[in-house]
Amino acid sequence: MASYLARRTGYMLLILLISSVVIFYALRSAPGGPSGGGVLSPLSSQEVRQAYEKRLGLDQPVYTQYFIYLGHLARGDLGTSLVNGSPIVELLATHARNSLVLGLTALLISYVIAIPLGVLAAVKRNTWIDQLAMGGAILGMGIPNFWLALILVYFFSLRLGWLPSAGCCDPPQLIMPALVLAAEGTAVTMRMTRSSMLEHLRDDFVRALRAKGLPEWEVIIRHVLRNALIPVISLTGLRLGWLVGYALIVETIFRWPGVGYLLVDSVLRRDYPVAQFFSLLLIFFVLIANWLADIGYGLANPRIRVA
Amino acid sequence: MADLTVIDDKAAWEARVDRLWAARPTRWRDAWHELTRNKLALGGSVIVAFFTLVAIVGPALAPYDYAKQVLSDTLLPPLTQGHLLGTDALGRDLLSRLLLGIRISMAVGLGTTAIALVVGTVAGMLAGYYRGWVDRIVGGFVELVWGFPLILIAVLLIGAIGPGLVGVVVAVGFVNWAGFARIVRGEVFALREKEFVASARALGKGDLDIMIRHLLPNVVGSALVMGSYYIAIAIIAEAGLSFIGMGAQPPLPSLGQMINEGSGYMLLNHWLSTIPGIVIVLLVLGLNVLGDGMRDVLDPRLKGTG
């Protein structure tokens, strides 16, 4: 296990390094350059533009810029935004916190809804409860999250006026983005809980417990569910990775100032320092999440523990 | 499996293998029969077939040009005379835009999935068949993209080449081939040890022949099931990216782009966004249900557990 962990960690660092080079080059090869957040306009003269790029070091070869950037990173200097001059350390503190609040709320919502419904659907297999829950799950996986967001905004903000349609960071503003972000994960988790429960309900030990005269609810909650939850929980690592992807869209729609919103915005505005730092941060997060998923998978199922 | 007594005469062997091959389980005929009986799969196929037809012939039947602006006729509600689904804020006919939007979304979904399916199947087949270093190289690439959120990769790629459908197609293809490669590799890895492969090899059949004639037919079913899910994933990804301004660029209408354009008019003219949204939901549901149905047909053991 120790050598596996070492190899896995080395692999993660390698991917991070490759990604940093690719992202660095990719951003700079894109058409258009930074507008300097109002310092430059499309009408700025060539000299002004060149002076601006020189001041930021953008006139140097890309590999020189890359090594200078690595040097700054090593000294803990993350740089500043080209658009509004805010230090990236400050952006990191506020935006990462907002994203964590949103992501963890979504994760919590999905488990609170999905696990009880999944258990109920498995216990009441082939009844209307099962069919309703599974129908809901199919819908949850089929409705694109951004469209769900629009529909929720239409009803709860525009028609009923109960919830604000965007913004941060009061609890009412958190409700809709968290629900939208939770939707697909809830559907997947519910289906997984159900099929895992069905599998374990057939186990011999269940028959033995029933024969012992244990009440049915105790058999299901204390024994079957405990076994059935293992794959569901070990799915959490993968789900964290998916959340990163969905967060890019959901945060953009609800103008939730998280890392996803910041990344989309900085890519579109060619804010190189912000875009490259936060894309690496998200890649790092996904790698950690996948790493956790692998470990979780191995712990949950020792037979297939990765060699 | 028939007995494998040694037959010296090579021609007799060949005849025997051909006979066995001709009498192979009629899985595909059965599958077709099952598919037409399975209500789920049938419903899914009908929806998917309908939208495919619309994507092919729809734009030719469109009553107006998709980009033609008539500023005296803006924001007409559906069922207005001459505009079945109404018009948008620039007076463009919504039905005409929707028909082209369906074509674009379907083309992106089918196109990326076709590329991913071919690349993934070939890579998975080579990895599972040759094992060793081929397997390690393919496995390394699969590891690299597997588990990465599609949208994150797409956003970064689009950051490099600029917004547009090309970036969407490349990003989706780049991520999704790994899914096919994983499945195909696993199946080929196991199939390679079966007697029919050993006997084909004993006959002196080449690797390529074995892969195409004997292994491919056995893995294509799972690849197609995966394919229907991946088309849905690609359609949702394209719509999401277009929605945040990174996919199809105006005036081109993709379904996500249309939802985005309508999102500013939700209170009074919600149909601009709700109609393309409903189309996406129907399309994606159809594809997912078709995938579930095909999976039940090709692997009945999994029925009702997923």
XYZ file of C-alpha atoms in Angstrom:
613
model
C 0.000 0.000 0.000
C 2.855 2.382 0.828
C 4.505 1.970 -2.566
C 1.135 2.413 -4.219
C 0.600 5.664 -2.344
C 4.059 6.901 -3.296
C 3.522 6.054 -6.965
C 0.102 7.636 -6.912
C 1.418 10.830 -5.335
C 4.289 11.060 -7.819
C 1.812 10.595 -10.629
C -0.341 13.416 -9.250
C 2.611 15.798 -9.119
C 3.581 14.852 -12.674
C 0.093 15.603 -13.975
C 0.060 18.885 -12.095
C 3.381 19.884 -13.662
C 2.278 18.908 -17.185
C -1.029 20.725 -16.703
C 0.728 23.871 -15.545
C 2.860 23.973 -18.720
C -0.109 23.210 -20.982
C -2.328 25.788 -19.325
C 0.380 28.422 -19.367
C 0.973 28.016 -23.100
C -2.673 27.515 -23.965
C -3.842 30.730 -22.321
C -1.170 32.780 -24.048
C -1.773 31.209 -27.447
C -5.413 32.254 -27.384
C -6.567 34.986 -29.713
C -6.732 38.417 -28.067
C -4.868 39.622 -25.028
C -5.655 41.181 -21.679
C -7.498 44.470 -21.862
C -5.980 45.554 -18.576
C -9.377 46.145 -17.024
C -9.924 49.494 -18.673
C -6.257 50.498 -18.867
C -6.387 49.423 -22.493
C -9.192 49.777 -24.984
C -9.457 48.510 -28.545
C -8.491 52.055 -29.542
C -5.250 52.125 -27.546
C -2.250 52.786 -29.713
C 0.355 50.149 -30.445
C 2.888 51.899 -28.172
C 0.547 51.984 -25.192
C -0.246 48.303 -25.673
C 3.427 47.371 -25.952
C 4.347 49.423 -22.881
C 1.584 47.710 -20.952
C 2.716 44.233 -22.011
C 6.319 45.108 -21.219
C 5.383 46.224 -17.730
C 3.691 42.844 -17.101
C 6.519 40.906 -18.721
C 4.206 39.633 -21.448
C 6.719 40.661 -24.135
C 9.157 37.943 -23.056
C 9.203 34.428 -24.510
C 6.537 32.211 -22.952
C 9.036 29.798 -21.378
C 10.822 32.696 -19.655
C 7.481 33.900 -18.349
C 6.767 30.365 -17.147
C 9.961 30.083 -15.115
C 9.524 33.566 -13.680
C 5.994 32.520 -12.680
C 7.251 29.319 -11.029
C 9.839 31.383 -9.138
C 7.121 33.697 -7.835
C 4.933 30.751 -6.844
C 7.829 29.143 -4.959
C 8.180 32.348 -2.941
C 4.466 32.303 -2.189
C 3.738 35.224 -4.521
C 0.567 34.318 -6.411
C 0.441 37.568 -8.350
C -2.420 39.968 -8.957
C -5.393 40.097 -11.288
C -4.809 41.941 -14.560
C -8.419 43.081 -14.565
C -8.828 44.797 -11.214
C -5.444 44.453 -9.547
C -6.692 42.439 -6.579
C -4.045 40.151 -5.094
C -4.808 36.531 -5.942
C -4.298 35.539 -2.294
C -7.335 37.627 -1.397
C -9.378 36.216 -4.270
C -8.400 32.734 -3.108
C -9.554 33.344 0.457
C -13.013 34.628 -0.455
C -13.770 32.558 -3.549
C -12.523 29.236 -2.229
C -14.598 29.715 0.912
C -17.714 30.500 -1.140
C -17.174 27.460 -3.350
C -16.659 25.189 -0.370
C -19.846 26.440 1.277
C -21.806 25.848 -1.927
C -20.249 22.459 -2.711
C -20.601 21.037 0.787
C -24.204 22.219 1.056
C -24.978 20.548 -2.264
C -23.306 17.329 -1.138
C -25.241 17.361 2.139
C -28.573 18.021 0.401
C -27.982 15.184 -2.038
C -27.253 12.637 0.705
C -30.144 13.746 2.893
C -32.553 13.284 -0.030
C -30.968 10.394 -1.900
C -30.202 7.845 0.819
C -33.642 7.642 2.483
C -35.382 7.614 -0.911
C -32.989 4.984 -2.263
C -33.634 2.753 0.765
C -37.387 3.243 0.469
C -37.338 2.451 -3.252
C -35.391 -0.760 -2.644
C -37.606 -1.918 0.240
C -40.775 -1.104 -1.685
C -39.386 -2.448 -4.927
C -41.745 -2.300 -7.935
C -44.396 -0.302 -6.071
C -45.428 3.226 -7.001
C -42.903 4.619 -4.512
C -40.074 2.848 -6.323
C -41.335 3.941 -9.717
C -41.765 7.553 -8.588
C -38.276 7.694 -7.073
C -36.648 6.110 -10.108
C -38.645 8.311 -12.472
C -37.391 11.304 -10.506
C -33.857 9.979 -10.767
C -34.110 9.667 -14.549
C -35.418 13.240 -14.712
C -32.651 14.428 -12.401
C -30.060 12.976 -14.734
C -31.779 14.242 -17.877
C -32.484 17.870 -16.977
C -29.452 20.056 -17.709
C -28.508 21.909 -14.542
C -28.486 25.344 -16.140
C -32.032 24.888 -17.402
C -33.179 23.664 -14.002
C -31.603 26.839 -12.624
C -33.639 29.006 -14.998
C -36.869 27.219 -14.149
C -36.246 27.599 -10.402
C -35.425 31.281 -10.878
C -38.611 31.711 -12.910
C -40.841 30.235 -10.218
C -39.141 31.175 -6.962
C -37.691 34.556 -7.881
C -39.741 36.017 -10.695
C -43.200 34.572 -9.996
C -43.270 34.012 -6.241
C -40.532 36.416 -5.196
C -39.407 34.104 -2.393
C -35.734 33.776 -3.228
C -33.157 36.129 -4.752
C -32.208 35.100 -8.290
C -28.463 35.587 -7.825
C -25.765 36.855 -5.542
C -23.973 35.861 -2.404
C -23.714 34.950 0.471
C -26.840 34.866 2.655
C -28.614 31.550 3.248
C -31.552 32.451 0.946
C -29.083 33.107 -1.866
C -27.460 29.746 -1.239
C -30.636 27.669 -1.578
C -31.149 27.608 -5.344
C -27.510 27.160 -6.457
C -27.070 24.370 -3.910
C -30.245 22.602 -5.064
C -29.225 22.834 -8.713
C -25.700 21.642 -7.975
C -27.110 18.753 -5.943
C -29.637 17.575 -8.545
C -27.637 15.164 -10.654
C -25.607 13.786 -7.750
C -28.845 13.125 -5.883
C -30.193 11.115 -8.803
C -27.008 9.076 -9.175
C -26.680 8.460 -5.431
C -30.315 7.417 -5.157
C -29.977 4.857 -7.957
C -26.782 3.563 -6.421
C -28.279 3.269 -2.924
C -31.251 1.392 -4.326
C -29.248 -1.117 -6.341
C -26.776 -1.667 -3.509
C -29.653 -2.239 -1.055
C -31.304 -4.699 -3.438
C -28.067 -6.615 -3.679
C -27.635 -6.909 0.094
C -31.292 -7.622 0.837
C -30.706 -10.986 -0.855
C -27.745 -11.875 1.402
C -27.895 -14.897 3.659
C -27.246 -12.921 6.812
C -30.452 -10.993 6.222
C -32.438 -14.219 6.233
C -30.640 -15.270 9.410
C -31.437 -11.974 11.148
C -35.084 -12.197 10.167
C -35.203 -15.798 11.387
C -33.822 -14.576 14.698
C -36.936 -12.434 14.942
C -35.337 -9.015 14.610
C -37.815 -6.291 13.690
C -37.760 -5.544 9.978
C -36.723 -1.893 10.370
C -33.735 -2.953 12.460
C -32.665 -5.491 9.863
C -32.857 -2.839 7.161
C -31.388 0.184 8.921
C -28.805 -1.409 11.161
C -27.616 -4.254 8.994
C -28.496 -3.988 5.317
C -28.034 -0.218 5.023
C -24.685 -0.339 6.775
C -23.338 -2.707 4.155
C -25.135 -1.057 1.277
C -23.754 2.376 2.081
C -20.120 1.401 1.510
C -20.118 1.861 -2.286
C -22.292 4.967 -1.933
C -19.837 6.626 0.427
C -16.841 5.589 -1.625
C -18.490 7.342 -4.579
C -18.043 10.643 -2.724
C -14.508 11.153 -4.049
C -15.670 10.895 -7.649
C -18.628 13.133 -6.923
C -16.349 15.846 -5.573
C -14.613 15.830 -8.945
C -17.910 16.110 -10.818
C -19.015 18.954 -8.565
C -16.050 21.010 -9.759
C -17.278 20.718 -13.343
C -20.890 21.574 -12.545
C -19.817 24.408 -10.266
C -18.318 26.217 -13.264
C -21.773 26.476 -14.806
C -23.932 26.823 -11.702
C -21.765 29.537 -10.137
C -21.748 31.437 -13.426
C -25.539 31.359 -13.678
C -26.181 32.452 -10.112
C -23.248 34.894 -10.046
C -22.043 33.011 -6.991
C -18.520 34.384 -6.430
C -16.758 31.033 -6.154
C -13.736 29.578 -7.860
C -15.774 28.297 -10.822
C -17.290 31.689 -11.577
C -13.894 33.332 -11.224
C -12.273 30.831 -13.595
C -14.883 31.174 -16.358
C -14.771 34.949 -16.026
C -10.960 35.163 -16.039
C -10.645 32.829 -19.045
C -13.094 34.948 -21.030
C -11.310 38.175 -19.998
C -7.800 36.797 -20.559
C -6.821 37.510 -16.984
C -3.800 35.168 -17.213
C -2.560 35.115 -13.599
C -6.043 34.457 -12.209
C -6.992 31.905 -14.865
C -3.795 29.880 -14.570
C -3.737 29.831 -10.779
C -7.362 28.835 -10.338
C -7.363 26.256 -13.119
C -4.359 24.588 -11.474
C -6.115 24.792 -8.123
C -9.186 23.040 -9.532
C -7.063 20.378 -11.249
C -5.262 19.809 -7.964
C -8.601 19.479 -6.200
C -9.883 16.978 -8.766
C -6.673 14.930 -8.494
C -7.025 14.822 -4.702
C -10.683 13.853 -5.041
C -9.825 11.026 -7.461
C -7.084 9.912 -5.138
C -9.583 9.780 -2.287
C -11.982 7.892 -4.553
C -9.331 5.257 -5.257
C -8.488 4.870 -1.598
C -12.166 4.742 -0.675
C -12.765 2.121 -3.326
C -9.945 -0.020 -1.979
C -11.113 0.312 1.615
C -14.683 -0.521 0.681
C -13.756 -3.584 -1.305
C -10.478 -5.197 -0.256
C -10.712 -7.809 -3.013
C -10.157 -5.243 -5.730
C -7.677 -3.128 -3.822
C -5.440 -1.543 -6.411
C -2.175 -3.441 -6.521
C -17.825 -25.106 -27.309
C -17.369 -27.868 -29.826
C -14.687 -30.454 -29.262
C -11.203 -29.451 -30.226
C -9.840 -32.784 -31.407
C -6.806 -32.391 -33.555
C -7.591 -32.343 -37.225
C -4.553 -32.386 -39.444
C -6.306 -31.307 -42.566
C -6.270 -27.512 -42.496
C -9.116 -27.169 -44.976
C -11.322 -29.336 -42.801
C -10.448 -27.174 -39.827
C -11.316 -24.042 -41.717
C -14.624 -25.479 -42.820
C -15.352 -26.448 -39.260
C -14.552 -23.005 -37.865
C -16.640 -21.381 -40.559
C -19.520 -23.639 -39.673
C -19.166 -22.780 -36.001
C -18.968 -19.117 -36.915
C -22.127 -19.318 -39.016
C -23.918 -21.070 -36.181
C -22.772 -18.577 -33.540
C -25.498 -17.591 -31.114
C -27.944 -15.414 -32.930
C -27.388 -12.732 -30.364
C -28.022 -9.860 -32.702
C -31.233 -11.278 -34.089
C -32.379 -11.973 -30.521
C -31.304 -8.546 -29.450
C -33.353 -6.906 -32.177
C -36.349 -8.999 -31.209
C -35.902 -8.079 -27.550
C -35.394 -4.450 -28.392
C -38.719 -4.217 -30.124
C -40.426 -5.931 -27.178
C -38.750 -3.871 -24.468
C -41.088 -0.920 -23.905
C -38.364 1.270 -22.440
C -36.018 0.781 -25.350
C -38.833 1.185 -27.843
C -39.937 4.498 -26.326
C -36.367 5.742 -26.300
C -35.799 4.704 -29.906
C -38.965 6.471 -31.047
C -37.898 9.734 -29.396
C -34.343 9.499 -30.705
C -35.513 8.564 -34.205
C -37.924 11.506 -34.215
C -35.235 14.018 -33.283
C -32.798 12.491 -35.760
C -35.364 12.977 -38.494
C -35.965 16.562 -37.372
C -32.227 17.208 -37.343
C -31.896 15.903 -40.906
C -34.891 17.422 -42.660
C -36.031 20.112 -40.175
C -33.858 23.026 -41.253
C -34.901 22.505 -44.894
C -38.540 22.829 -43.862
C -37.956 25.887 -41.670
C -40.403 28.650 -42.576
C -37.847 31.482 -42.198
C -34.118 32.108 -42.250
C -32.740 31.445 -38.747
C -30.825 34.740 -38.615
C -33.396 36.989 -40.305
C -34.303 39.817 -37.971
C -37.664 41.544 -38.270
C -37.517 44.273 -35.698
C -41.199 45.133 -36.092
C -42.160 41.604 -34.993
C -40.160 41.045 -31.801
C -41.186 38.807 -28.895
C -44.351 37.490 -30.504
C -45.873 34.725 -28.357
C -46.240 31.154 -29.669
C -49.172 30.391 -31.979
C -49.024 33.849 -33.515
C -50.136 33.913 -37.139
C -47.127 32.934 -39.267
C -44.901 32.100 -36.269
C -45.876 28.793 -34.688
C -43.485 29.195 -31.727
C -43.328 32.988 -31.790
C -40.280 35.191 -32.271
C -37.318 36.260 -30.134
C -36.142 39.687 -29.042
C -34.684 40.375 -32.491
C -37.797 39.226 -34.319
C -36.258 35.945 -35.481
C -38.637 33.013 -35.965
C -38.219 30.661 -32.991
C -39.314 27.519 -34.855
C -36.723 28.052 -37.589
C -34.015 28.584 -34.997
C -35.138 25.574 -32.984
C -34.991 23.274 -36.028
C -31.416 24.328 -36.782
C -30.546 24.222 -33.069
C -31.668 20.582 -32.880
C -29.468 19.786 -35.885
C -26.446 21.469 -34.294
C -26.914 19.792 -30.918
C -27.465 16.376 -32.500
C -24.490 16.830 -34.801
C -22.231 17.768 -31.895
C -23.525 14.815 -29.837
C -23.275 12.250 -32.635
C -20.048 13.595 -34.090
C -18.100 13.673 -30.840
C -19.435 10.293 -29.774
C -18.580 8.697 -33.119
C -14.997 9.960 -32.814
C -14.746 8.899 -29.167
C -16.245 5.489 -29.946
C -13.838 4.715 -32.769
C -10.736 6.007 -30.974
C -11.732 4.406 -27.670
C -12.616 1.046 -29.218
C -9.370 0.859 -31.186
C -7.267 1.895 -28.180
C -9.106 -0.438 -25.815
C -8.886 -3.321 -28.280
C -5.132 -2.884 -28.767
C -4.546 -2.552 -25.010
C -6.615 -5.612 -24.152
C -5.217 -7.721 -26.980
C -1.509 -6.943 -26.860
C -1.312 -6.130 -23.122
C 2.203 -5.316 -21.900
C 3.557 -1.919 -22.822
C 0.668 -1.112 -25.205
C -1.694 -1.598 -22.287
C 0.430 0.594 -20.045
C 0.552 3.444 -22.547
C -3.173 3.361 -23.283
C -3.890 2.953 -19.566
C -1.731 5.980 -18.796
C -3.686 8.168 -21.198
C -6.995 6.844 -19.902
C -5.929 7.647 -16.328
C -4.959 11.114 -17.451
C -8.386 12.131 -18.692
C -10.604 9.785 -16.689
C -12.140 11.438 -13.701
C -11.490 14.935 -14.986
C -14.629 17.002 -15.207
C -15.511 17.505 -18.856
C -16.600 21.099 -18.322
C -13.288 22.063 -16.685
C -11.282 20.674 -19.604
C -13.624 22.339 -22.072
C -13.330 25.724 -20.360
C -9.529 25.519 -20.409
C -9.408 24.364 -24.013
C -11.781 27.104 -25.070
C -9.541 29.487 -23.183
C -6.809 28.450 -25.595
C -8.583 28.390 -28.934
C -11.381 30.852 -28.309
C -15.134 30.272 -27.900
C -16.902 28.154 -30.501
C -18.198 24.704 -31.328
C -14.762 23.406 -32.360
C -13.489 23.678 -28.793
C -16.594 21.914 -27.494
C -16.204 19.023 -29.939
C -12.497 18.565 -29.233
C -12.949 18.749 -25.454
C -15.834 16.275 -25.373
C -14.026 13.852 -27.687
C -10.823 14.223 -25.684
C -12.530 13.167 -22.458
C -15.103 10.629 -23.637
C -12.896 8.246 -25.640
C -11.438 7.053 -22.338
C -14.824 5.686 -21.267
C -15.029 3.490 -24.359
C -11.395 2.438 -24.075
C -11.889 1.249 -20.477
C -14.914 -0.894 -21.261
C -13.531 -2.389 -24.482
C -10.148 -3.107 -22.931
C -11.737 -4.993 -20.044
C -13.879 -7.128 -22.329
C -11.102 -7.911 -24.813
C -8.769 -8.733 -21.942
C -11.148 -11.505 -20.872
C -12.260 -12.610 -24.353
C -8.697 -13.147 -25.532
C -8.442 -16.236 -23.346
C -11.548 -17.856 -24.818
C -11.320 -20.951 -27.033
C -12.630 -19.270 -30.150
C -9.695 -16.892 -30.147
C -7.239 -19.733 -29.518
C -8.712 -21.765 -32.376
C -8.641 -18.823 -34.748
C -5.011 -18.285 -33.865
C -4.256 -21.997 -34.322
C -5.605 -21.625 -37.851
C -2.961 -19.010 -38.485
C -5.340 -16.059 -38.584
C -3.578 -12.738 -38.176
C -4.027 -10.472 -35.175
C -5.960 -7.931 -37.219
C -8.320 -10.594 -38.536
C -8.962 -11.925 -35.030
C -9.623 -8.467 -33.668
C -11.995 -7.423 -36.425
C -13.851 -10.656 -37.126
C -13.885 -12.303 -33.740
C -13.416 -9.746 -30.984
C -15.118 -6.659 -32.381
C -18.561 -8.259 -32.748
C -18.399 -9.230 -29.081
C -17.609 -5.775 -27.739
C -19.620 -3.603 -30.083
C -22.796 -4.113 -28.041
C -21.425 -2.599 -24.850
C -19.803 0.179 -26.857
C -23.153 1.085 -28.411
C -24.884 1.134 -25.022
C -22.205 3.470 -23.747
C -22.559 5.475 -26.940
C -26.160 6.413 -26.280
C -25.244 7.725 -22.820
C -22.286 9.618 -24.195
C -24.354 11.311 -26.891
C -26.564 12.602 -24.085
C -23.537 13.756 -22.093
C -22.142 15.555 -25.131
C -25.455 17.295 -25.834
C -25.722 18.502 -22.235
C -22.092 19.652 -22.227
C -22.503 21.569 -25.475
C -25.671 23.214 -24.189
C -24.056 24.158 -20.879
C -20.987 25.626 -22.549
C -23.083 27.534 -25.079
C -25.184 28.780 -22.196
C -22.206 30.409 -20.503
C -21.037 31.861 -23.826
C -18.258 29.405 -24.612
C -19.959 27.215 -27.228
C -21.967 28.155 -30.316
C -21.579 31.848 -31.080
C -24.434 34.120 -32.200
C -26.259 34.213 -34.502
C -25.859 30.425 -34.725
C -28.588 28.788 -32.642
C -27.660 25.757 -30.574
C -30.209 24.714 -27.973
C -28.042 25.984 -25.099
C -27.358 29.248 -26.904
C -31.112 29.749 -27.389
C -31.791 29.142 -23.694
C -29.098 31.676 -22.881
C -30.558 34.298 -25.230
C -33.996 33.772 -23.752
C -32.821 33.860 -20.153
C -33.061 37.640 -20.020
C -36.756 37.529 -20.899
C -37.933 34.860 -18.463
C -40.587 36.902 -16.682
C -42.706 37.903 -19.666
C -41.455 35.678 -22.508
C -40.360 32.489 -20.808
C -41.012 30.299 -23.884
C -37.816 31.588 -25.492
C -35.938 29.496 -22.927
C -38.497 26.888 -21.874
C -39.132 25.495 -25.368
C -35.477 24.723 -26.243
C -35.055 23.446 -22.658
C -37.916 20.992 -23.036
C -36.396 19.787 -26.315
C -33.058 19.086 -24.600
C -34.744 17.258 -21.722
C -36.775 15.073 -24.122
C -33.732 14.315 -26.243
C -31.541 13.430 -23.270
C -34.274 11.346 -21.632
C -34.817 9.495 -24.905
C -31.114 8.701 -25.193
C -30.775 7.597 -21.569
C -33.872 5.410 -21.712
C -32.680 3.899 -24.984
C -29.331 3.151 -23.338
C -31.046 1.525 -20.333
C -33.224 -0.536 -22.651
C -30.305 -1.679 -24.798
C -28.369 -2.612 -21.674
C -31.261 -4.750 -20.424
C -31.483 -6.456 -23.806
C -27.775 -7.138 -24.206
C -27.171 -8.082 -20.581
C -30.460 -9.230 -19.057
C -28.802 -9.968 -15.710
C -28.501 -6.262 -14.999
C -32.170 -5.657 -15.627
C -33.784 -3.464 -13.007
C -30.724 -3.145 -10.817
C -29.294 0.052 -12.215
